[in-house]
C-alpha cells in the first residue's frame, strides 16, 4: 500500500467526516498496532460493512465505555464509514457486547455455563441470533472480558479474517500478565532507550496526559492486566503521600482498561523515611510500619495490585542485611498486603559476591526456601540464570521450586540486543524459553506448563516483562521493539501462541496486510534474534559486553570490583580452548537441572551446540557437527551473524513503497547502524579470541578492517545513548 494512496484516502475521509484528520502524524508509530485504516481488500470490506451495521452496548461502566469507544474508533476506521451505536432497537447485523449481568440481550442467550468455563477475563465472539436477528456477540463474565473480546474482534478485521460463522472462545492461561517499567522518579529510565519516563510527576495527578490512556489501550489490547510503574532499583519516595497522590492519578487512568498498578518498593523504606532504625522483617515495629504504609497505599488506590521487590541484589537492601532470609522478607510484606488481596512479586535475580559461579547463585539461595513462601507471594524469575543474555539455558529454579508460586520475567527492552537501534524481535527467545522441556515431572513439564501451574499445581501464575516505552513518539525507539511488546502480551495470554503467529499479526496490524510485505519481513524478524546471538556470543558464549553499558563488545574486560562483572569470567578463553566448565569437573551447576537434562548438558557430545560453551570448556580443535573445528565454527557463526544483518538490509530495501516512507526510512537507517555494530562485534571478538587460539581466520571471509587495538580503543570511547547506571536515585537513601 503506497503512502500517497493513504494520503488521498485520508483527505477523502476527512472530508467525509467533516473533521480534520491528523494526517501529518498518521504513520509515526504512535498508534502501534492499534491502527484502523480502511480494510484494503474490497470484497472483505464490503462483507464487513454488511455484517456490521450497528454496535449495541447496554451496560454502563468506564470499562464498557472504553470497549464501546474502541469499537467505534476501530470500526469506523476499518469500515471507512461511521458506525451507528447506542440505539435501543436492535437491528439486523448488530454487534452486541456485554455480560449477562449488564446486558439483557446477552442474558437472553443463556450463556452462563459456557461463560463459566472462561473465568473472569475470558470471552466469546460468536455469530448468533437474538430475537431472530443475525448478530455477532462479544460476551464475557466481566466488563474487562468484554474489552479484551473487543480488541480481539478488531484484530480479526485488522488482519482480514472472515467473520462468517464466528465462534471463538478465549481465556488467559496465566493470571498475572504484567509489564515492568524501570523508570526512576527523576524520569530517567534505566536501560530504557526511548526517551524519558512516560509518567510526568510534575503535572500529576491533575493533568492526565492522553498518553496514559493510550498506554493503557495498548496493554489492554493484549490482555495485560498489571503494570509496575517504577524501577526495581526503587526510590523509597514512591511510598510517600506526595507520590502516592500522583500515582493514584495514573491508577485512575489505567483502571477502565483493567490494568492494576503495582509499585517496586525499596526494602529499607522504614529507615529511609526516618521512622525506624531497622528494616528487620521479624521486628514487630517494622511489620507495623508496612501494615500502616500499605493501608495508606490502599486509601489512595483501592484496587492496588501489590509490591515488586528487588532485595539483596546488586547492592539493594533486603532481609539478609538483618540475617533473615528471602522468605522472611517476602512474607512480612505479603502479610501487610493480604487483607486487601494484594500480592508480592519477589525477584529471584540475586547473585551474592561469595558464590563462585554466578549461574548457581539464585538456585542456591532460593531452593532451600521452597515451600516457605506465603500464598500471596510469587517468585519472579528471569528466564535464564544470568541476565537476559541473547541466549541462556533456562533458570533451573523453574524446575526446582515445586512448592512456590513462580512467574516469568522476560525483557522486551533490548538491554543486551543493541538497545533501540537493532532489529531483534524477541518472540523467538520467548518461545524457545516457554517451550523448553525441563522433565521436572516427566515429559510435558515445559516452562510454559510450569508457569501455568500444570506441573506443580501452583495456585498463582504469571508472566512479566521489562518494557521500555518512553516519551519517544513511537513509544519504544526502534519501531520493531513494539513487536516484542506485542509478542510478550500475546504469549502471556496464551503461551502456546508461536513467535511466528505473533509476528504475522503484528505486521498486519502495524504495517500492511500485503503478503509481499509480510512474508519477507516476517522472515527477517524470525531470523533477527539468532543473528543477534551470532554476531555477539554464539555457541553458548555470554556477557562479552563492555562493563556497564551492555551495548558494544569488550570481551577483554578484566580486573573489575567483582570477577563476575568482567567478560573473561564468562568466556574463560585460554590457549587450550574456551567456555565455562559447569560439569562435575567444574562448578557442577548442571546438577541444578533435573537428571535427564543434567546428563544431556553434561555430555559434550549431547549438549546442544548453541548452549555448548555455557556448560563446557572445549578445545579449539573440537570437531563440531558441521565437521569444522570449534575455532572455525566460532568464526563462521560470527560471520554468519553479520551476513544475516546484511540480508535483512537487502530484504528491507526491496520493500520501499509497500509502507509509509517515514517508518520505512527509519528502519532502513537503523539497519545501517546495526550492520556497522555487527561488524564491530564480529571483528572485536574474532580478533580477541584469536590471541588465544593462535589460528587463522579461514580464507574466504572478509578480513577485519582494523586490528584488535583499534577495537579496544573504540570500546573506551563508545557513545552510549543512555543515562544507564542502576539505582542512581535509590542509592541516596540506603
Ligand atoms: C540488569 C540490569 C540492571 C538491572 C538488573 C535487574 O543491567 O540495570 O537493575 O538487571 O534486573 O540486567 O535488577
PDB file of C-alpha atoms in Angstrom, residues 407-691:
ATOM      1  CA  UNK A 407       6.272 -16.220  37.351  1.00  0.00           C
ATOM      2  CA  UNK A 408       8.472 -15.480  34.370  1.00  0.00           C
ATOM      3  CA  UNK A 409      10.439 -12.280  33.916  1.00  0.00           C
ATOM      4  CA  UNK A 410      11.328 -11.565  30.286  1.00  0.00           C
ATOM      5  CA  UNK A 411      12.849  -8.433  28.825  1.00  0.00           C
ATOM      6  CA  UNK A 412      11.298  -6.644  25.854  1.00  0.00           C
ATOM      7  CA  UNK A 413      13.682  -3.749  26.390  1.00  0.00           C
ATOM      8  CA  UNK A 414      16.725  -4.678  24.346  1.00  0.00           C
ATOM      9  CA  UNK A 415      19.331  -4.180  27.038  1.00  0.00           C
ATOM     10  CA  UNK A 416      21.605  -6.819  25.524  1.00  0.00           C
ATOM     11  CA  UNK A 417      20.298  -6.660  21.971  1.00  0.00           C
ATOM     12  CA  UNK A 418      21.500  -3.301  20.709  1.00  0.00           C
ATOM     13  CA  UNK A 419      19.090  -1.086  22.640  1.00  0.00           C
ATOM     14  CA  UNK A 420      16.682   0.795  20.407  1.00  0.00           C
ATOM     15  CA  UNK A 421      18.942   0.689  17.372  1.00  0.00           C
ATOM     16  CA  UNK A 422      18.982  -3.005  16.406  1.00  0.00           C
ATOM     17  CA  UNK A 423      16.151  -5.023  14.934  1.00  0.00           C
ATOM     18  CA  UNK A 424      15.875  -8.001  17.267  1.00  0.00           C
ATOM     19  CA  UNK A 425      12.391  -9.451  17.575  1.00  0.00           C
ATOM     20  CA  UNK A 426      12.262 -11.248  20.922  1.00  0.00           C
ATOM     21  CA  UNK A 427       9.362 -13.573  20.063  1.00  0.00           C
ATOM     22  CA  UNK A 428      11.679 -16.471  19.196  1.00  0.00           C
ATOM     23  CA  UNK A 429      13.505 -16.082  22.505  1.00  0.00           C
ATOM     24  CA  UNK A 430      10.241 -16.120  24.459  1.00  0.00           C
ATOM     25  CA  UNK A 431       9.001 -19.111  22.507  1.00  0.00           C
ATOM     26  CA  UNK A 432      12.245 -21.031  22.945  1.00  0.00           C
ATOM     27  CA  UNK A 433      12.113 -20.395  26.662  1.00  0.00           C
ATOM     28  CA  UNK A 434       8.424 -21.230  27.140  1.00  0.00           C
ATOM     29  CA  UNK A 435       8.656 -24.431  25.141  1.00  0.00           C
ATOM     30  CA  UNK A 436      11.774 -25.752  26.855  1.00  0.00           C
ATOM     31  CA  UNK A 437      11.159 -29.223  28.198  1.00  0.00           C
ATOM     32  CA  UNK A 438      12.516 -29.439  31.738  1.00  0.00           C
ATOM     33  CA  UNK A 439      11.443 -33.031  32.552  1.00  0.00           C
ATOM     34  CA  UNK A 440      10.720 -31.795  36.087  1.00  0.00           C
ATOM     35  CA  UNK A 441       7.798 -34.203  36.308  1.00  0.00           C
ATOM     36  CA  UNK A 442       8.404 -36.235  33.210  1.00  0.00           C
ATOM     37  CA  UNK A 443       7.549 -35.124  29.706  1.00  0.00           C
ATOM     38  CA  UNK A 444       5.234 -32.158  29.297  1.00  0.00           C
ATOM     39  CA  UNK A 445       6.947 -30.192  32.059  1.00  0.00           C
ATOM     40  CA  UNK A 446       7.673 -27.302  29.764  1.00  0.00           C
ATOM     41  CA  UNK A 447       8.369 -23.887  31.201  1.00  0.00           C
ATOM     42  CA  UNK A 448       5.001 -22.737  29.824  1.00  0.00           C
ATOM     43  CA  UNK A 449       3.187 -25.524  31.632  1.00  0.00           C
ATOM     44  CA  UNK A 450       5.107 -24.893  34.843  1.00  0.00           C
ATOM     45  CA  UNK A 451       4.133 -21.230  34.686  1.00  0.00           C
ATOM     46  CA  UNK A 452       0.543 -22.209  34.084  1.00  0.00           C
ATOM     47  CA  UNK A 453       0.570 -24.234  37.276  1.00  0.00           C
ATOM     48  CA  UNK A 454       0.046 -27.526  35.463  1.00  0.00           C
ATOM     49  CA  UNK A 455       3.257 -29.189  36.563  1.00  0.00           C
ATOM     50  CA  UNK A 456       3.397 -28.333  40.254  1.00  0.00           C
ATOM     51  CA  UNK A 457      -0.177 -27.295  40.826  1.00  0.00           C
ATOM     52  CA  UNK A 458       0.793 -23.758  41.743  1.00  0.00           C
ATOM     53  CA  UNK A 459      -2.074 -21.521  42.742  1.00  0.00           C
ATOM     54  CA  UNK A 460      -0.797 -18.222  41.424  1.00  0.00           C
ATOM     55  CA  UNK A 461       0.588 -17.830  37.966  1.00  0.00           C
ATOM     56  CA  UNK A 462       2.011 -15.083  35.829  1.00  0.00           C
ATOM     57  CA  UNK A 463       4.432 -13.612  33.362  1.00  0.00           C
ATOM     58  CA  UNK A 464       6.162 -10.245  33.425  1.00  0.00           C
ATOM     59  CA  UNK A 465       8.343  -8.363  31.001  1.00  0.00           C
ATOM     60  CA  UNK A 466      10.515  -5.330  31.380  1.00  0.00           C
ATOM     61  CA  UNK A 467       9.317  -2.942  28.695  1.00  0.00           C
ATOM     62  CA  UNK A 468      10.747   0.386  27.612  1.00  0.00           C
ATOM     63  CA  UNK A 469       8.076   2.764  26.375  1.00  0.00           C
ATOM     64  CA  UNK A 470       9.093   6.356  26.954  1.00  0.00           C
ATOM     65  CA  UNK A 471       8.437   9.796  25.576  1.00  0.00           C
ATOM     66  CA  UNK A 472       9.658   8.867  22.098  1.00  0.00           C
ATOM     67  CA  UNK A 473       6.752   9.464  19.790  1.00  0.00           C
ATOM     68  CA  UNK A 474       6.669   5.792  18.748  1.00  0.00           C
ATOM     69  CA  UNK A 475       6.978   4.683  22.408  1.00  0.00           C
ATOM     70  CA  UNK A 476       9.828   2.186  22.026  1.00  0.00           C
ATOM     71  CA  UNK A 477      12.569   3.867  19.990  1.00  0.00           C
ATOM     72  CA  UNK A 478      13.044   1.220  17.316  1.00  0.00           C
ATOM     73  CA  UNK A 479       9.669   0.562  15.685  1.00  0.00           C
ATOM     74  CA  UNK A 480      10.302  -3.172  15.905  1.00  0.00           C
ATOM     75  CA  UNK A 481      10.693  -3.155  19.688  1.00  0.00           C
ATOM     76  CA  UNK A 482       6.924  -2.785  19.614  1.00  0.00           C
ATOM     77  CA  UNK A 483       6.749  -6.255  18.092  1.00  0.00           C
ATOM     78  CA  UNK A 484       8.369  -7.812  21.155  1.00  0.00           C
ATOM     79  CA  UNK A 485       5.941  -5.983  23.438  1.00  0.00           C
ATOM     80  CA  UNK A 486       3.176  -7.397  21.280  1.00  0.00           C
ATOM     81  CA  UNK A 487       4.555 -10.958  21.317  1.00  0.00           C
ATOM     82  CA  UNK A 488       5.067 -10.828  25.063  1.00  0.00           C
ATOM     83  CA  UNK A 489       1.488  -9.799  25.683  1.00  0.00           C
ATOM     84  CA  UNK A 490       0.053 -12.418  23.372  1.00  0.00           C
ATOM     85  CA  UNK A 491       2.194 -15.165  24.920  1.00  0.00           C
ATOM     86  CA  UNK A 492       1.338 -14.037  28.442  1.00  0.00           C
ATOM     87  CA  UNK A 493      -2.290 -14.617  27.472  1.00  0.00           C
ATOM     88  CA  UNK A 494      -1.510 -17.930  25.787  1.00  0.00           C
ATOM     89  CA  UNK A 495       1.994 -19.365  25.987  1.00  0.00           C
ATOM     90  CA  UNK A 496       1.237 -21.680  23.084  1.00  0.00           C
ATOM     91  CA  UNK A 497       0.996 -18.816  20.594  1.00  0.00           C
ATOM     92  CA  UNK A 498       4.032 -19.057  18.346  1.00  0.00           C
ATOM     93  CA  UNK A 499       6.521 -16.286  17.712  1.00  0.00           C
ATOM     94  CA  UNK A 500       5.723 -16.546  14.047  1.00  0.00           C
ATOM     95  CA  UNK A 501       1.978 -16.160  14.523  1.00  0.00           C
ATOM     96  CA  UNK A 502       2.526 -13.155  16.794  1.00  0.00           C
ATOM     97  CA  UNK A 503       4.903 -11.604  14.253  1.00  0.00           C
ATOM     98  CA  UNK A 504       2.405 -12.022  11.471  1.00  0.00           C
ATOM     99  CA  UNK A 505      -0.445 -10.479  13.434  1.00  0.00           C
ATOM    100  CA  UNK A 506       1.754  -7.590  14.466  1.00  0.00           C
ATOM    101  CA  UNK A 507       2.944  -6.917  10.919  1.00  0.00           C
ATOM    102  CA  UNK A 508      -0.552  -6.996   9.512  1.00  0.00           C
ATOM    103  CA  UNK A 509      -1.859  -4.614  12.148  1.00  0.00           C
ATOM    104  CA  UNK A 510       1.160  -2.342  12.309  1.00  0.00           C
ATOM    105  CA  UNK A 511       2.094  -2.087   8.653  1.00  0.00           C
ATOM    106  CA  UNK A 512       0.175  -3.882   5.951  1.00  0.00           C
ATOM    107  CA  UNK A 513      -1.819  -6.964   5.027  1.00  0.00           C
ATOM    108  CA  UNK A 514       0.071  -7.340   1.784  1.00  0.00           C
ATOM    109  CA  UNK A 515       1.740 -10.734   1.692  1.00  0.00           C
ATOM    110  CA  UNK A 516       4.527  -9.359  -0.428  1.00  0.00           C
ATOM    111  CA  UNK A 517       5.455  -7.234   2.542  1.00  0.00           C
ATOM    112  CA  UNK A 518       4.538  -9.610   5.354  1.00  0.00           C
ATOM    113  CA  UNK A 519       6.411 -12.715   4.237  1.00  0.00           C
ATOM    114  CA  UNK A 520       9.892 -11.263   3.821  1.00  0.00           C
ATOM    115  CA  UNK A 521       9.607  -9.074   6.911  1.00  0.00           C
ATOM    116  CA  UNK A 522       8.332 -11.951   8.995  1.00  0.00           C
ATOM    117  CA  UNK A 523      11.348 -13.970   7.888  1.00  0.00           C
ATOM    118  CA  UNK A 524      13.612 -11.113   8.875  1.00  0.00           C
ATOM    119  CA  UNK A 525      12.001 -10.886  12.269  1.00  0.00           C
ATOM    120  CA  UNK A 526      12.208 -14.609  12.881  1.00  0.00           C
ATOM    121  CA  UNK A 527      15.918 -14.644  11.997  1.00  0.00           C
ATOM    122  CA  UNK A 528      16.788 -11.438  13.823  1.00  0.00           C
ATOM    123  CA  UNK A 529      17.239 -12.888  17.295  1.00  0.00           C
ATOM    124  CA  UNK A 530      19.575 -15.601  16.042  1.00  0.00           C
ATOM    125  CA  UNK A 531      21.503 -13.003  14.066  1.00  0.00           C
ATOM    126  CA  UNK A 532      21.943 -11.062  17.309  1.00  0.00           C
ATOM    127  CA  UNK A 533      23.246 -14.177  19.031  1.00  0.00           C
ATOM    128  CA  UNK A 534      25.601 -14.968  16.173  1.00  0.00           C
ATOM    129  CA  UNK A 535      27.354 -11.634  15.931  1.00  0.00           C
ATOM    130  CA  UNK A 536      27.612 -11.236  19.718  1.00  0.00           C
ATOM    131  CA  UNK A 537      28.006 -14.506  21.541  1.00  0.00           C
ATOM    132  CA  UNK A 538      27.437 -17.703  19.561  1.00  0.00           C
ATOM    133  CA  UNK A 539      27.736 -21.331  20.692  1.00  0.00           C
ATOM    134  CA  UNK A 540      26.864 -20.543  24.294  1.00  0.00           C
ATOM    135  CA  UNK A 541      29.266 -17.691  24.918  1.00  0.00           C
ATOM    136  CA  UNK A 542      27.813 -14.986  27.108  1.00  0.00           C
ATOM    137  CA  UNK A 543      28.196 -11.483  28.506  1.00  0.00           C
ATOM    138  CA  UNK A 544      31.033 -10.166  26.366  1.00  0.00           C
ATOM    139  CA  UNK A 545      29.811  -6.566  26.716  1.00  0.00           C
ATOM    140  CA  UNK A 546      31.657  -3.528  27.900  1.00  0.00           C
ATOM    141  CA  UNK A 547      31.009  -3.374  31.601  1.00  0.00           C
ATOM    142  CA  UNK A 548      28.056  -1.206  32.415  1.00  0.00           C
ATOM    143  CA  UNK A 549      26.870  -0.127  29.010  1.00  0.00           C
ATOM    144  CA  UNK A 550      25.788  -3.549  27.728  1.00  0.00           C
ATOM    145  CA  UNK A 551      25.881  -2.301  24.166  1.00  0.00           C
ATOM    146  CA  UNK A 552      29.154  -2.969  22.435  1.00  0.00           C
ATOM    147  CA  UNK A 553      31.778  -5.691  22.737  1.00  0.00           C
ATOM    148  CA  UNK A 554      34.636  -5.763  25.200  1.00  0.00           C
ATOM    149  CA  UNK A 555      35.437  -9.473  25.639  1.00  0.00           C
ATOM    150  CA  UNK A 556      38.827  -8.467  27.074  1.00  0.00           C
ATOM    151  CA  UNK A 557      37.288  -6.773  30.140  1.00  0.00           C
ATOM    152  CA  UNK A 558      39.146  -7.893  33.276  1.00  0.00           C
ATOM    153  CA  UNK A 559      40.079  -6.666  36.738  1.00  0.00           C
ATOM    154  CA  UNK A 560      36.847  -5.161  37.978  1.00  0.00           C
ATOM    155  CA  UNK A 561      35.451  -4.919  41.508  1.00  0.00           C
ATOM    156  CA  UNK A 562      33.741  -8.287  41.080  1.00  0.00           C
ATOM    157  CA  UNK A 563      35.034 -11.044  38.808  1.00  0.00           C
ATOM    158  CA  UNK A 564      31.523 -11.743  37.521  1.00  0.00           C
ATOM    159  CA  UNK A 565      31.323  -8.214  36.155  1.00  0.00           C
ATOM    160  CA  UNK A 566      34.215  -8.964  33.788  1.00  0.00           C
ATOM    161  CA  UNK A 567      33.914 -10.662  30.427  1.00  0.00           C
ATOM    162  CA  UNK A 568      36.854 -13.011  30.938  1.00  0.00           C
ATOM    163  CA  UNK A 569      34.966 -14.575  33.837  1.00  0.00           C
ATOM    164  CA  UNK A 570      32.323 -15.787  31.377  1.00  0.00           C
ATOM    165  CA  UNK A 571      34.245 -16.957  28.342  1.00  0.00           C
ATOM    166  CA  UNK A 572      37.369 -18.372  30.057  1.00  0.00           C
ATOM    167  CA  UNK A 573      39.325 -18.372  26.813  1.00  0.00           C
ATOM    168  CA  UNK A 574      42.791 -19.905  27.138  1.00  0.00           C
ATOM    169  CA  UNK A 575      45.352 -21.408  24.835  1.00  0.00           C
ATOM    170  CA  UNK A 576      43.686 -24.801  25.259  1.00  0.00           C
ATOM    171  CA  UNK A 577      40.123 -23.760  24.489  1.00  0.00           C
ATOM    172  CA  UNK A 578      37.132 -21.690  25.549  1.00  0.00           C
ATOM    173  CA  UNK A 579      33.964 -21.950  27.661  1.00  0.00           C
ATOM    174  CA  UNK A 580      32.822 -22.261  31.276  1.00  0.00           C
ATOM    175  CA  UNK A 581      33.014 -25.750  32.750  1.00  0.00           C
ATOM    176  CA  UNK A 582      29.801 -26.222  34.690  1.00  0.00           C
ATOM    177  CA  UNK A 583      30.005 -30.007  34.734  1.00  0.00           C
ATOM    178  CA  UNK A 584      31.207 -32.121  37.647  1.00  0.00           C
ATOM    179  CA  UNK A 585      34.788 -31.181  36.859  1.00  0.00           C
ATOM    180  CA  UNK A 586      33.840 -27.501  37.115  1.00  0.00           C
ATOM    181  CA  UNK A 587      31.195 -25.642  39.112  1.00  0.00           C
ATOM    182  CA  UNK A 588      28.688 -28.501  38.705  1.00  0.00           C
ATOM    183  CA  UNK A 589      25.848 -26.049  38.098  1.00  0.00           C
ATOM    184  CA  UNK A 590      24.312 -28.639  35.762  1.00  0.00           C
ATOM    185  CA  UNK A 591      23.338 -30.604  38.873  1.00  0.00           C
ATOM    186  CA  UNK A 592      20.674 -27.936  39.433  1.00  0.00           C
ATOM    187  CA  UNK A 593      18.734 -29.355  36.472  1.00  0.00           C
ATOM    188  CA  UNK A 594      16.557 -32.488  36.508  1.00  0.00           C
ATOM    189  CA  UNK A 595      18.722 -35.552  35.873  1.00  0.00           C
ATOM    190  CA  UNK A 596      17.703 -36.076  32.226  1.00  0.00           C
ATOM    191  CA  UNK A 597      18.889 -32.587  31.361  1.00  0.00           C
ATOM    192  CA  UNK A 598      21.897 -32.648  33.661  1.00  0.00           C
ATOM    193  CA  UNK A 599      23.031 -35.725  31.787  1.00  0.00           C
ATOM    194  CA  UNK A 600      22.436 -34.172  28.379  1.00  0.00           C
ATOM    195  CA  UNK A 601      24.021 -30.834  29.196  1.00  0.00           C
ATOM    196  CA  UNK A 602      26.908 -32.530  30.972  1.00  0.00           C
ATOM    197  CA  UNK A 603      27.830 -34.643  27.957  1.00  0.00           C
ATOM    198  CA  UNK A 604      29.855 -32.754  25.370  1.00  0.00           C
ATOM    199  CA  UNK A 605      28.605 -34.999  22.604  1.00  0.00           C
ATOM    200  CA  UNK A 606      24.933 -34.471  23.565  1.00  0.00           C
ATOM    201  CA  UNK A 607      24.728 -30.832  24.674  1.00  0.00           C
ATOM    202  CA  UNK A 608      23.003 -28.621  22.067  1.00  0.00           C
ATOM    203  CA  UNK A 609      25.768 -26.720  20.316  1.00  0.00           C
ATOM    204  CA  UNK A 610      24.063 -23.402  20.833  1.00  0.00           C
ATOM    205  CA  UNK A 611      24.478 -23.913  24.600  1.00  0.00           C
ATOM    206  CA  UNK A 612      27.812 -25.704  24.480  1.00  0.00           C
ATOM    207  CA  UNK A 613      30.120 -23.057  25.926  1.00  0.00           C
ATOM    208  CA  UNK A 614      27.658 -22.363  28.723  1.00  0.00           C
ATOM    209  CA  UNK A 615      28.496 -25.776  30.134  1.00  0.00           C
ATOM    210  CA  UNK A 616      31.857 -26.904  28.799  1.00  0.00           C
ATOM    211  CA  UNK A 617      35.382 -25.694  28.387  1.00  0.00           C
ATOM    212  CA  UNK A 618      36.120 -27.001  24.921  1.00  0.00           C
ATOM    213  CA  UNK A 619      39.310 -27.443  22.928  1.00  0.00           C
ATOM    214  CA  UNK A 620      39.759 -25.179  19.910  1.00  0.00           C
ATOM    215  CA  UNK A 621      40.179 -28.324  17.811  1.00  0.00           C
ATOM    216  CA  UNK A 622      36.974 -29.995  18.969  1.00  0.00           C
ATOM    217  CA  UNK A 623      35.026 -31.346  15.978  1.00  0.00           C
ATOM    218  CA  UNK A 624      31.589 -29.772  15.654  1.00  0.00           C
ATOM    219  CA  UNK A 625      28.562 -31.304  13.923  1.00  0.00           C
ATOM    220  CA  UNK A 626      29.333 -29.290  10.812  1.00  0.00           C
ATOM    221  CA  UNK A 627      32.716 -31.015  10.544  1.00  0.00           C
ATOM    222  CA  UNK A 628      34.509 -27.753  11.369  1.00  0.00           C
ATOM    223  CA  UNK A 629      36.748 -27.312  14.388  1.00  0.00           C
ATOM    224  CA  UNK A 630      35.363 -25.242  17.248  1.00  0.00           C
ATOM    225  CA  UNK A 631      37.581 -22.315  16.228  1.00  0.00           C
ATOM    226  CA  UNK A 632      36.389 -22.408  12.636  1.00  0.00           C
ATOM    227  CA  UNK A 633      32.783 -22.800  13.738  1.00  0.00           C
ATOM    228  CA  UNK A 634      33.047 -19.841  16.072  1.00  0.00           C
ATOM    229  CA  UNK A 635      34.461 -17.681  13.301  1.00  0.00           C
ATOM    230  CA  UNK A 636      31.794 -18.997  10.955  1.00  0.00           C
ATOM    231  CA  UNK A 637      28.999 -18.018  13.359  1.00  0.00           C
ATOM    232  CA  UNK A 638      30.343 -14.504  13.866  1.00  0.00           C
ATOM    233  CA  UNK A 639      30.487 -14.011  10.099  1.00  0.00           C
ATOM    234  CA  UNK A 640      27.070 -15.570   9.653  1.00  0.00           C
ATOM    235  CA  UNK A 641      25.636 -13.021  12.100  1.00  0.00           C
ATOM    236  CA  UNK A 642      26.918 -10.122  10.005  1.00  0.00           C
ATOM    237  CA  UNK A 643      25.683 -11.794   6.818  1.00  0.00           C
ATOM    238  CA  UNK A 644      22.231 -12.151   8.353  1.00  0.00           C
ATOM    239  CA  UNK A 645      22.102  -8.433   9.076  1.00  0.00           C
ATOM    240  CA  UNK A 646      23.193  -7.678   5.532  1.00  0.00           C
ATOM    241  CA  UNK A 647      20.488  -9.905   4.202  1.00  0.00           C
ATOM    242  CA  UNK A 648      17.930  -8.104   6.387  1.00  0.00           C
ATOM    243  CA  UNK A 649      19.116  -4.860   4.808  1.00  0.00           C
ATOM    244  CA  UNK A 650      18.727  -6.238   1.301  1.00  0.00           C
ATOM    245  CA  UNK A 651      15.251  -7.569   2.033  1.00  0.00           C
ATOM    246  CA  UNK A 652      14.084  -4.342   3.618  1.00  0.00           C
ATOM    247  CA  UNK A 653      15.421  -2.197   0.800  1.00  0.00           C
ATOM    248  CA  UNK A 654      13.264  -4.125  -1.650  1.00  0.00           C
ATOM    249  CA  UNK A 655      10.128  -3.118   0.230  1.00  0.00           C
ATOM    250  CA  UNK A 656      10.177   0.582  -0.358  1.00  0.00           C
ATOM    251  CA  UNK A 657       6.707   1.773  -1.320  1.00  0.00           C
ATOM    252  CA  UNK A 658       4.844  -1.000   0.496  1.00  0.00           C
ATOM    253  CA  UNK A 659       4.546   1.098   3.637  1.00  0.00           C
ATOM    254  CA  UNK A 660       4.762   4.762   4.568  1.00  0.00           C
ATOM    255  CA  UNK A 661       8.025   6.499   3.822  1.00  0.00           C
ATOM    256  CA  UNK A 662       8.595   7.588   7.441  1.00  0.00           C
ATOM    257  CA  UNK A 663       8.746   4.193   9.068  1.00  0.00           C
ATOM    258  CA  UNK A 664      10.405   2.650   6.041  1.00  0.00           C
ATOM    259  CA  UNK A 665      13.177   5.227   6.179  1.00  0.00           C
ATOM    260  CA  UNK A 666      13.695   4.912   9.910  1.00  0.00           C
ATOM    261  CA  UNK A 667      14.087   1.144   9.792  1.00  0.00           C
ATOM    262  CA  UNK A 668      16.382   1.398   6.800  1.00  0.00           C
ATOM    263  CA  UNK A 669      18.671   3.805   8.635  1.00  0.00           C
ATOM    264  CA  UNK A 670      18.673   1.714  11.785  1.00  0.00           C
ATOM    265  CA  UNK A 671      19.666  -1.366   9.806  1.00  0.00           C
ATOM    266  CA  UNK A 672      22.713   0.536   8.587  1.00  0.00           C
ATOM    267  CA  UNK A 673      23.661   1.239  12.202  1.00  0.00           C
ATOM    268  CA  UNK A 674      23.056  -2.400  13.049  1.00  0.00           C
ATOM    269  CA  UNK A 675      25.303  -3.633  10.267  1.00  0.00           C
ATOM    270  CA  UNK A 676      28.072  -1.313  11.393  1.00  0.00           C
ATOM    271  CA  UNK A 677      27.715  -2.508  15.002  1.00  0.00           C
ATOM    272  CA  UNK A 678      27.549  -6.163  13.993  1.00  0.00           C
ATOM    273  CA  UNK A 679      30.859  -5.844  12.176  1.00  0.00           C
ATOM    274  CA  UNK A 680      32.414  -4.242  15.261  1.00  0.00           C
ATOM    275  CA  UNK A 681      31.127  -7.101  17.389  1.00  0.00           C
ATOM    276  CA  UNK A 682      32.386  -9.736  14.987  1.00  0.00           C
ATOM    277  CA  UNK A 683      35.826  -8.260  14.457  1.00  0.00           C
ATOM    278  CA  UNK A 684      36.402  -7.421  18.124  1.00  0.00           C
ATOM    279  CA  UNK A 685      35.519 -10.930  19.251  1.00  0.00           C
ATOM    280  CA  UNK A 686      37.199 -12.876  16.487  1.00  0.00           C
ATOM    281  CA  UNK A 687      40.445 -10.906  16.770  1.00  0.00           C
ATOM    282  CA  UNK A 688      40.447 -11.156  20.540  1.00  0.00           C
ATOM    283  CA  UNK A 689      39.753 -14.894  20.681  1.00  0.00           C
ATOM    284  CA  UNK A 690      42.368 -15.413  18.020  1.00  0.00           C
ATOM    285  CA  UNK A 691      45.009 -14.279  20.523  1.00  0.00           C
TER     286      UNK A 691
END
